[in-house]
PDB file of C-alpha atoms in Angstrom:
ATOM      1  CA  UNK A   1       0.000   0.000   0.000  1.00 44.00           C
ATOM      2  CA  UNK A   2       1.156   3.389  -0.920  1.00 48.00           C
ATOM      3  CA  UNK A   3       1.418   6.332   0.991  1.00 48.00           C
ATOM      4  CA  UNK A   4      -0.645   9.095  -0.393  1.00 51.00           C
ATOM      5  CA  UNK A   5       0.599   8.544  -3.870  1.00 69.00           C
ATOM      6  CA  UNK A   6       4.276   9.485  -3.102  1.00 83.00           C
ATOM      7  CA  UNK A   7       7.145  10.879  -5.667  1.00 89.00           C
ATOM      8  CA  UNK A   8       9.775   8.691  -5.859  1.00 93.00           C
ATOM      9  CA  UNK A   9      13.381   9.626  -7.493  1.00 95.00           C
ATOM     10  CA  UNK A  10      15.213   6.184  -8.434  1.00 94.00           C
ATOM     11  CA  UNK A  11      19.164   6.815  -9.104  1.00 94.00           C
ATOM     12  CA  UNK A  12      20.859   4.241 -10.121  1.00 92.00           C
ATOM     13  CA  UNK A  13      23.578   3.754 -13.319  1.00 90.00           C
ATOM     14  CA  UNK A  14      22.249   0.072 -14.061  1.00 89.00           C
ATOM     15  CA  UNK A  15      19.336   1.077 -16.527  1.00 92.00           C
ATOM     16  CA  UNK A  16      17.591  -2.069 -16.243  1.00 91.00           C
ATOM     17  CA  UNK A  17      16.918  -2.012 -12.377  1.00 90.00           C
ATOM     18  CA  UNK A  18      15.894   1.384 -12.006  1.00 89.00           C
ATOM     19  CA  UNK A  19      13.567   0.792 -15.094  1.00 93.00           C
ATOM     20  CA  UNK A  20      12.394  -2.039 -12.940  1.00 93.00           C
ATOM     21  CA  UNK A  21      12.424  -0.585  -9.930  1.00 92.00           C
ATOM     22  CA  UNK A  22      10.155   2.414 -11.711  1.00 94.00           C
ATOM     23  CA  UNK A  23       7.788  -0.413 -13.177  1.00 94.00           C
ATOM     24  CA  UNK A  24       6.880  -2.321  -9.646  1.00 91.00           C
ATOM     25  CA  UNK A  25       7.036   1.516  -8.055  1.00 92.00           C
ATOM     26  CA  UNK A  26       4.584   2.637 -10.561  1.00 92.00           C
ATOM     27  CA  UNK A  27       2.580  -0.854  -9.808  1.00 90.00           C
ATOM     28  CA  UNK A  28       2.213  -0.154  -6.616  1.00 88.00           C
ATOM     29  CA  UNK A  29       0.510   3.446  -7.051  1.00 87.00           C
ATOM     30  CA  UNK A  30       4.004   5.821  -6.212  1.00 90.00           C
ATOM     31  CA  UNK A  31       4.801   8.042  -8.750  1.00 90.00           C
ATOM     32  CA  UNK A  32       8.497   7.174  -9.848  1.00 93.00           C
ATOM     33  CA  UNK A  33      11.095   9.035 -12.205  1.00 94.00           C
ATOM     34  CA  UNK A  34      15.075   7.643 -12.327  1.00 94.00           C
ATOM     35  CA  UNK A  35      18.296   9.085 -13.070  1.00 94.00           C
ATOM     36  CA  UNK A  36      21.395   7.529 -13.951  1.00 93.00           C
ATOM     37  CA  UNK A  37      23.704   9.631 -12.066  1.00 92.00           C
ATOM     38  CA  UNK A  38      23.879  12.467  -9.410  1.00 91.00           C
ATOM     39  CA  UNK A  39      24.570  15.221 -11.839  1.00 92.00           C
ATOM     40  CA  UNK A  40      21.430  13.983 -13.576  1.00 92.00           C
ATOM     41  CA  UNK A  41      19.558  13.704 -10.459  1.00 91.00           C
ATOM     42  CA  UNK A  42      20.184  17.284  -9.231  1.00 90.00           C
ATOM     43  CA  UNK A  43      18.570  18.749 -12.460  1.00 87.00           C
ATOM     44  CA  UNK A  44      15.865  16.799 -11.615  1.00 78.00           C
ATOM     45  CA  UNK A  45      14.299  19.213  -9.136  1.00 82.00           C
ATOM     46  CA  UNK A  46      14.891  16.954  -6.381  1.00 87.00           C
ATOM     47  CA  UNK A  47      13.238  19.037  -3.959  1.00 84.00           C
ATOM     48  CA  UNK A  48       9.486  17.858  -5.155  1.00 83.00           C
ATOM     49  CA  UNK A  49      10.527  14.292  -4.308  1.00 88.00           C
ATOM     50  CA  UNK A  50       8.818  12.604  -1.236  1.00 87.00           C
ATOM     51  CA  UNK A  51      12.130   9.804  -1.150  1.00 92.00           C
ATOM     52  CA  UNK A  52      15.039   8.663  -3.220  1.00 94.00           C
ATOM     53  CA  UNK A  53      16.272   5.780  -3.569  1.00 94.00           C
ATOM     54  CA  UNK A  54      20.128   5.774  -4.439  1.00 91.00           C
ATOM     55  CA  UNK A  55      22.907   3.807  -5.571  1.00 89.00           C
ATOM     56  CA  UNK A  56      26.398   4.610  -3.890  1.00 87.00           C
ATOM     57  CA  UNK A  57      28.775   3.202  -6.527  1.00 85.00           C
ATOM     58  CA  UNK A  58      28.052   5.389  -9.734  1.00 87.00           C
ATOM     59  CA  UNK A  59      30.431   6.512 -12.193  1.00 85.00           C
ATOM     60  CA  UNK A  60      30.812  10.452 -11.443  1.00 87.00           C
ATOM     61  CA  UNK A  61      29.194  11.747  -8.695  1.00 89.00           C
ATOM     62  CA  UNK A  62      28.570   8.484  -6.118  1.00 86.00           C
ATOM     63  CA  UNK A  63      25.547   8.086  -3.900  1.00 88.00           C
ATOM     64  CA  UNK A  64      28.048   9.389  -0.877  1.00 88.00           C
ATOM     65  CA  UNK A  65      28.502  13.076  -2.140  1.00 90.00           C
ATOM     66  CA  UNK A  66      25.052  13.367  -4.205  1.00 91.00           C
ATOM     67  CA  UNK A  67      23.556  12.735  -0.263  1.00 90.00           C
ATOM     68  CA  UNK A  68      25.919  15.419   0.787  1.00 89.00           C
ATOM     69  CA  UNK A  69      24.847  18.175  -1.663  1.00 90.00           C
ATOM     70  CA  UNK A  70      21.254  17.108  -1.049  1.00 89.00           C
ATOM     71  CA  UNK A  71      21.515  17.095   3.290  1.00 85.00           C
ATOM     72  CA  UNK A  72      23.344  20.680   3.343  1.00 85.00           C
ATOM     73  CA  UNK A  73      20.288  21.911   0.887  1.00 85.00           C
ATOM     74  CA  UNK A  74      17.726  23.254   2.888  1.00 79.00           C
ATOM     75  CA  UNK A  75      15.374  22.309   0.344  1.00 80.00           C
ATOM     76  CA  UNK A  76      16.440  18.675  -0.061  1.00 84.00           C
ATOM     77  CA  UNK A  77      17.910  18.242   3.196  1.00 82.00           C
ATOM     78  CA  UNK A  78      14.703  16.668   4.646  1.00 80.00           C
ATOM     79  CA  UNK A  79      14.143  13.762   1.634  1.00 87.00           C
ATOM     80  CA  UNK A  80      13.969  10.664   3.452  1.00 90.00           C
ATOM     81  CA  UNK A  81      17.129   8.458   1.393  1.00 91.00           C
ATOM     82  CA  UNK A  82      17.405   5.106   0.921  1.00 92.00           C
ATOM     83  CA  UNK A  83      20.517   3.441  -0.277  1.00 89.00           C
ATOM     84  CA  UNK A  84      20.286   0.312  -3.016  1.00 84.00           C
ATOM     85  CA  UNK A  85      23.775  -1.185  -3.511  1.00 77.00           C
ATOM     86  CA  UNK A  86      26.126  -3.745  -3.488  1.00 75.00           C
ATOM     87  CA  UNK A  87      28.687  -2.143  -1.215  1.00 61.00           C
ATOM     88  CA  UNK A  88      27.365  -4.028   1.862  1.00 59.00           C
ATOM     89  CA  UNK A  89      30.509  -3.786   4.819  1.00 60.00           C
ATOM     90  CA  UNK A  90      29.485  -2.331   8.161  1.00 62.00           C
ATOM     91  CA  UNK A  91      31.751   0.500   7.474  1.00 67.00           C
ATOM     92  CA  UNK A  92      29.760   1.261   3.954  1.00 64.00           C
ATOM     93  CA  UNK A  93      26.348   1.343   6.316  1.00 66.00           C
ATOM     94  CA  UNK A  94      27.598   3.149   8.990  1.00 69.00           C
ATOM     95  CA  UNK A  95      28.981   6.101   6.475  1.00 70.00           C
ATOM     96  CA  UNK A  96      25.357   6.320   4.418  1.00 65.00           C
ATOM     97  CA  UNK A  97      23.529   6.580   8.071  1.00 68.00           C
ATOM     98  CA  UNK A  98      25.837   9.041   9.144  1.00 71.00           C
ATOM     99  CA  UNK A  99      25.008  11.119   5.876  1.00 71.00           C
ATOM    100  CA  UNK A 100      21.480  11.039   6.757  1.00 72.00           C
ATOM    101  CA  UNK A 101      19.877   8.583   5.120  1.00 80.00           C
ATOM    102  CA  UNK A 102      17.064   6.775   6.690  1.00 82.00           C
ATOM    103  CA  UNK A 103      17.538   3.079   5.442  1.00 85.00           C
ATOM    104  CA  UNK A 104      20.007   1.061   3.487  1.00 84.00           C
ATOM    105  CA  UNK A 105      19.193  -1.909   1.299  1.00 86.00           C
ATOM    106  CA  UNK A 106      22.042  -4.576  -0.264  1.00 82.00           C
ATOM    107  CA  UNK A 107      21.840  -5.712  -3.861  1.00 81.00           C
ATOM    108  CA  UNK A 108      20.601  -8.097  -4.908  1.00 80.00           C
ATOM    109  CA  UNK A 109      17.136  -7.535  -3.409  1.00 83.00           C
ATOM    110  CA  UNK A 110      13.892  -8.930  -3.870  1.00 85.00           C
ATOM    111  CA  UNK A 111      11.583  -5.862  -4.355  1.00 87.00           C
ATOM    112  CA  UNK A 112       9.472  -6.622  -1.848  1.00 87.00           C
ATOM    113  CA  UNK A 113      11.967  -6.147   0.620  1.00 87.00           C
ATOM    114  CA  UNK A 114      12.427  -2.614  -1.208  1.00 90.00           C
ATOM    115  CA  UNK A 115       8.827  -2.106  -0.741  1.00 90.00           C
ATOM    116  CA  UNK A 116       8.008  -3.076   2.785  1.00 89.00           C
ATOM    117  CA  UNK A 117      11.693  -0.449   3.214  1.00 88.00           C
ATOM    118  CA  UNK A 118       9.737   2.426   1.344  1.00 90.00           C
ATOM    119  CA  UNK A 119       6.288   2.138   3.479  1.00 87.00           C
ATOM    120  CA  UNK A 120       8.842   1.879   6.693  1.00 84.00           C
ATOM    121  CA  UNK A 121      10.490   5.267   5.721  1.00 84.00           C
ATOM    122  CA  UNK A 122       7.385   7.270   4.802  1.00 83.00           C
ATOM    123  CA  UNK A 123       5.387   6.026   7.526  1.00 76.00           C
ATOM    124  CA  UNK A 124       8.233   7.791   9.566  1.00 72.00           C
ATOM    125  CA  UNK A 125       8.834  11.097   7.908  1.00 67.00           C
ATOM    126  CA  UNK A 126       5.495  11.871   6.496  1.00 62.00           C
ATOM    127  CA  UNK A 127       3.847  14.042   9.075  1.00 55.00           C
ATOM    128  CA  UNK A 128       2.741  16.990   7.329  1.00 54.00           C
ATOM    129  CA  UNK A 129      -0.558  16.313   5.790  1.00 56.00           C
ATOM    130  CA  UNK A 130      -1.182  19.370   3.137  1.00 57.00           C
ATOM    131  CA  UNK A 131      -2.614  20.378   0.075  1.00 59.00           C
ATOM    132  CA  UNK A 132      -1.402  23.096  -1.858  1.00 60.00           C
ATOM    133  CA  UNK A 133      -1.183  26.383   0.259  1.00 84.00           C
ATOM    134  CA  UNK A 134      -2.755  24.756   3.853  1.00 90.00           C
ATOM    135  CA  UNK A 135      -0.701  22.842   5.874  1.00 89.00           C
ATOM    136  CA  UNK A 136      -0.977  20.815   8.578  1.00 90.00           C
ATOM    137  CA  UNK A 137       1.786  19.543  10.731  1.00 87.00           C
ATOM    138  CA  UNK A 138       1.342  17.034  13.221  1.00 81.00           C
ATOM    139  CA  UNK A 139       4.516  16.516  14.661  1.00 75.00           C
ATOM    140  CA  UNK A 140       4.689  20.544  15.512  1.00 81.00           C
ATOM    141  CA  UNK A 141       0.763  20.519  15.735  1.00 84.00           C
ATOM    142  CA  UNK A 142       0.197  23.625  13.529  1.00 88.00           C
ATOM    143  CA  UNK A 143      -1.285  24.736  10.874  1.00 92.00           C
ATOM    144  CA  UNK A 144      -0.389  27.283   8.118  1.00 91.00           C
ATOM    145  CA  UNK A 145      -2.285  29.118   4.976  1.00 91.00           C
ATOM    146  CA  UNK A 146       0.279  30.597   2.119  1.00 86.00           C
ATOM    147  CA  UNK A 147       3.017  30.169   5.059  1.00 84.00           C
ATOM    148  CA  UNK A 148       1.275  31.950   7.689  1.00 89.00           C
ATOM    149  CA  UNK A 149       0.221  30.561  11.173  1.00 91.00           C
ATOM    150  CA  UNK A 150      -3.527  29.803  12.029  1.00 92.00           C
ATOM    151  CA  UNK A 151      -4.536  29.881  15.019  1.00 92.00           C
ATOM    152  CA  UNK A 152      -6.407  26.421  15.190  1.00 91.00           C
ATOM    153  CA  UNK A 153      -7.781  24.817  18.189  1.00 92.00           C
ATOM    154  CA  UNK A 154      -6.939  20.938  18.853  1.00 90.00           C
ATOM    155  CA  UNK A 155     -10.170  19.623  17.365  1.00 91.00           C
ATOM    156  CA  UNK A 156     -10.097  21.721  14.605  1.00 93.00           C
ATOM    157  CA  UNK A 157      -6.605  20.809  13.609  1.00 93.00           C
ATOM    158  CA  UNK A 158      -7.431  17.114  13.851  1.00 91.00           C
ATOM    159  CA  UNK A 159     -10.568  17.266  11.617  1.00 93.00           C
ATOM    160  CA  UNK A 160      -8.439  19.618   8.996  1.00 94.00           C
ATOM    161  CA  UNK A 161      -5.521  17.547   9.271  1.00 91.00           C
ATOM    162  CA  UNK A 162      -7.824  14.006   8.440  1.00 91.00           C
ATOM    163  CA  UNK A 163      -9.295  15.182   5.496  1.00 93.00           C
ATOM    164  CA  UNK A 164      -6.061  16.663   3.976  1.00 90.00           C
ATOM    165  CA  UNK A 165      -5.018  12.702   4.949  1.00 86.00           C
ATOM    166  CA  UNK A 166      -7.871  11.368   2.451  1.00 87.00           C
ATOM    167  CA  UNK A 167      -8.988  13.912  -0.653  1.00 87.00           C
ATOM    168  CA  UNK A 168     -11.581  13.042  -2.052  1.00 89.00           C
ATOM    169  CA  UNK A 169     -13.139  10.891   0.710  1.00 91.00           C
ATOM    170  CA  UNK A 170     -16.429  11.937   2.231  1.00 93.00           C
ATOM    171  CA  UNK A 171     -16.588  11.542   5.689  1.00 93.00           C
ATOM    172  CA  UNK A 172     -19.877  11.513   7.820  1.00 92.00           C
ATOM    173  CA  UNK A 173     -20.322  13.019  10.699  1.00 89.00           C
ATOM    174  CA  UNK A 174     -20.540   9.771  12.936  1.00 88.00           C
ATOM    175  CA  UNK A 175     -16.854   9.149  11.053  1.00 90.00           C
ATOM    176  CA  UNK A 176     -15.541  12.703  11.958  1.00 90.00           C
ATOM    177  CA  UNK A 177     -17.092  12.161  15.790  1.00 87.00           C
ATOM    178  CA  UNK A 178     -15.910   8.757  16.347  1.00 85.00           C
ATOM    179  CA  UNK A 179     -12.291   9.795  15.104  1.00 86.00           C
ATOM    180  CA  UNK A 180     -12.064  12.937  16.580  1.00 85.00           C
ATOM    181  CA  UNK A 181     -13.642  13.084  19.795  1.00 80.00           C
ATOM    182  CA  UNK A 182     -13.037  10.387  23.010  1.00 69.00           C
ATOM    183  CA  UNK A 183     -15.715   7.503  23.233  1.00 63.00           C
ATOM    184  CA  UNK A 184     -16.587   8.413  26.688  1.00 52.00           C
ATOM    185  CA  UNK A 185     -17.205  12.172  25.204  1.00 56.00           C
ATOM    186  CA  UNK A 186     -21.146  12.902  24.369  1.00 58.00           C
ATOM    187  CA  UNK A 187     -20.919  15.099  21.107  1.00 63.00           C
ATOM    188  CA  UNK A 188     -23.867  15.679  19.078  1.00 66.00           C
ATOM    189  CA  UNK A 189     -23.609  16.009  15.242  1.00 66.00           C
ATOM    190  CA  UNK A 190     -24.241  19.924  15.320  1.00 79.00           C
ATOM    191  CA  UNK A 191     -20.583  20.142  17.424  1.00 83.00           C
ATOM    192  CA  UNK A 192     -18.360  18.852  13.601  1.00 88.00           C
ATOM    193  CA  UNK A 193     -20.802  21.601  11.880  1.00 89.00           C
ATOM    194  CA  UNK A 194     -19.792  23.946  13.758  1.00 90.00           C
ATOM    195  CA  UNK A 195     -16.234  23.197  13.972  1.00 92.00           C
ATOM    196  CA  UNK A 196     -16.085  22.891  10.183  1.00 93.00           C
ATOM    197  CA  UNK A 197     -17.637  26.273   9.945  1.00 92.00           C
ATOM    198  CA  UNK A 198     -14.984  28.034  12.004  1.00 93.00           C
ATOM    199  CA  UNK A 199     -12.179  25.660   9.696  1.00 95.00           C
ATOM    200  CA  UNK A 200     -13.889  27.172   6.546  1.00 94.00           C
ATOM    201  CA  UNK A 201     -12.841  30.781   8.639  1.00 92.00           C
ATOM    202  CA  UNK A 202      -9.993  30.610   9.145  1.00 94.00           C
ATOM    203  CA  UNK A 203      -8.243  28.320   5.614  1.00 93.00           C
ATOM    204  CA  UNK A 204     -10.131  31.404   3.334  1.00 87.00           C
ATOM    205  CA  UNK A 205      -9.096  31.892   0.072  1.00 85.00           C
ATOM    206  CA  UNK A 206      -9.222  27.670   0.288  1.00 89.00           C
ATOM    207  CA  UNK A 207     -12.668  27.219   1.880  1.00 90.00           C
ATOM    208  CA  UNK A 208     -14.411  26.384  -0.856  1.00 89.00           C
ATOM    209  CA  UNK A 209     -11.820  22.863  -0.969  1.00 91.00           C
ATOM    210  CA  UNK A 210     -13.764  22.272   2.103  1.00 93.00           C
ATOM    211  CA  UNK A 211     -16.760  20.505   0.532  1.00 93.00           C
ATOM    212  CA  UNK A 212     -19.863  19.674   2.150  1.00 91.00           C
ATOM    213  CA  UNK A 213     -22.282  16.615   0.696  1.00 87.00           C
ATOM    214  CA  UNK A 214     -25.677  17.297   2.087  1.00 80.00           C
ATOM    215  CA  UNK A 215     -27.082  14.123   3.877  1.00 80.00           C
ATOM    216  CA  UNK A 216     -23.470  12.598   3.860  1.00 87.00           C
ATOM    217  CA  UNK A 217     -20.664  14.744   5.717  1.00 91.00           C
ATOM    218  CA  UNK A 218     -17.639  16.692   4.478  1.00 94.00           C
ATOM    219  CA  UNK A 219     -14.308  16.024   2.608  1.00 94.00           C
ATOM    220  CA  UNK A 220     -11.488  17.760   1.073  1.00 93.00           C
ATOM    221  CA  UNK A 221     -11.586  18.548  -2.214  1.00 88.00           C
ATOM    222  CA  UNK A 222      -8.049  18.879  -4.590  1.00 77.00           C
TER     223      UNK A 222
END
């Protein structure tokens, strides 16, 4: 299972296993592009990739000092990296997770293994749920529209936050309560109407993303 229909760069110099890799990636619901080298890779505007997944021993510029360029970017520097490669010595590991990256993977692997790796990662470093200009952050707990701080109480953030999760998905108000509030809480329906109403407030110029199904509930709209 996917997560959220990431971006995947694959960079690799053996042209038929990223082209494979990009095949079961793309099988699997990511979105996947390859490079066969760093310098390639940095033209690729790296920064609008959720992970990479990188060979260390490529003619050129090697997995090692592409990560290096890419951690002292501020723009990169928080792409979750995987390495793929043969160079599998304790020492080899030890350098890659002292780069930064967040896993390491030794060829030959079955891509399953590569999969289950993926899932691991983003399950780790995706916490900011957004869409377009509104953001929501759930490790810092906040919320932002075109960059600037909202002021967004806890159930509010947690309602915005779950429907940037799922666009597209209409949840009912019975979802929304049961997700939201404590079991042991009494809420009646009226309570998510009237938080969605002050959500709607305070996200303007993007309200109108906030989409209401009349008899059903609300969702988030791309």
């Amino acid at each position: 299972m996917n997560i959220g229909k990431s971006k995947i760069l694959i960079v690799d110099d053996e042209e038929t296993l990223r082209e494979g890799l990009k095949e079961y990636l793309e099988l699997e619901g990511y979105e996947a592009d390859t490079a066969p080298g760093g310098e390639v890779a940095l033209e690729n505007h790296i920064e609008g990739y959720d992970l990479i997944l990188l060979d260390i021993m490529m003619d050129g510029m090697n997995g090692f000092e592409l990560a290096t360029k890419l951690k002292h970017n501020p723009e990169t520097a928080n792409i979750p990296i995987i390495f793929l490669t043969a160079k599998d010595t304790d020492e080899d590991m030890v350098a890659g997770l002292n780069l930064g990256a967040d896993d390491y993977v030794s060829k030959p692997f079955s891509i399953k293994n590569v999969i289950a790796r993926i899932e691991a990662v983003l399950r780790r470093t995706q916490k900011i749920e957004k869409d377009g200009n509104v953001v929501c952050n759930r490790q810092t707990l906040t919320c932002t529209v075109d960059g600037k701080n909202i002021k967004m109480p806890r159930k509010e953030f947690e309602i915005l936050a779950l429907l940037l999760e799922h666009p597209g998905k209409i949840f009912s108000r019975e979802e929304l309560l049961n997700a939201i509030w404590p079991e042991n809480v009494v809420v009646v329906d009226r309570s998510v109407d009237v938080h969605i109403t002050r959500i709607r407030n305070k996200i303007a110029p993007y309200s109108k993303k906030l989409i209401s199904r009349s008899g059903y509930g609300y969702g988030w709209q791309n």
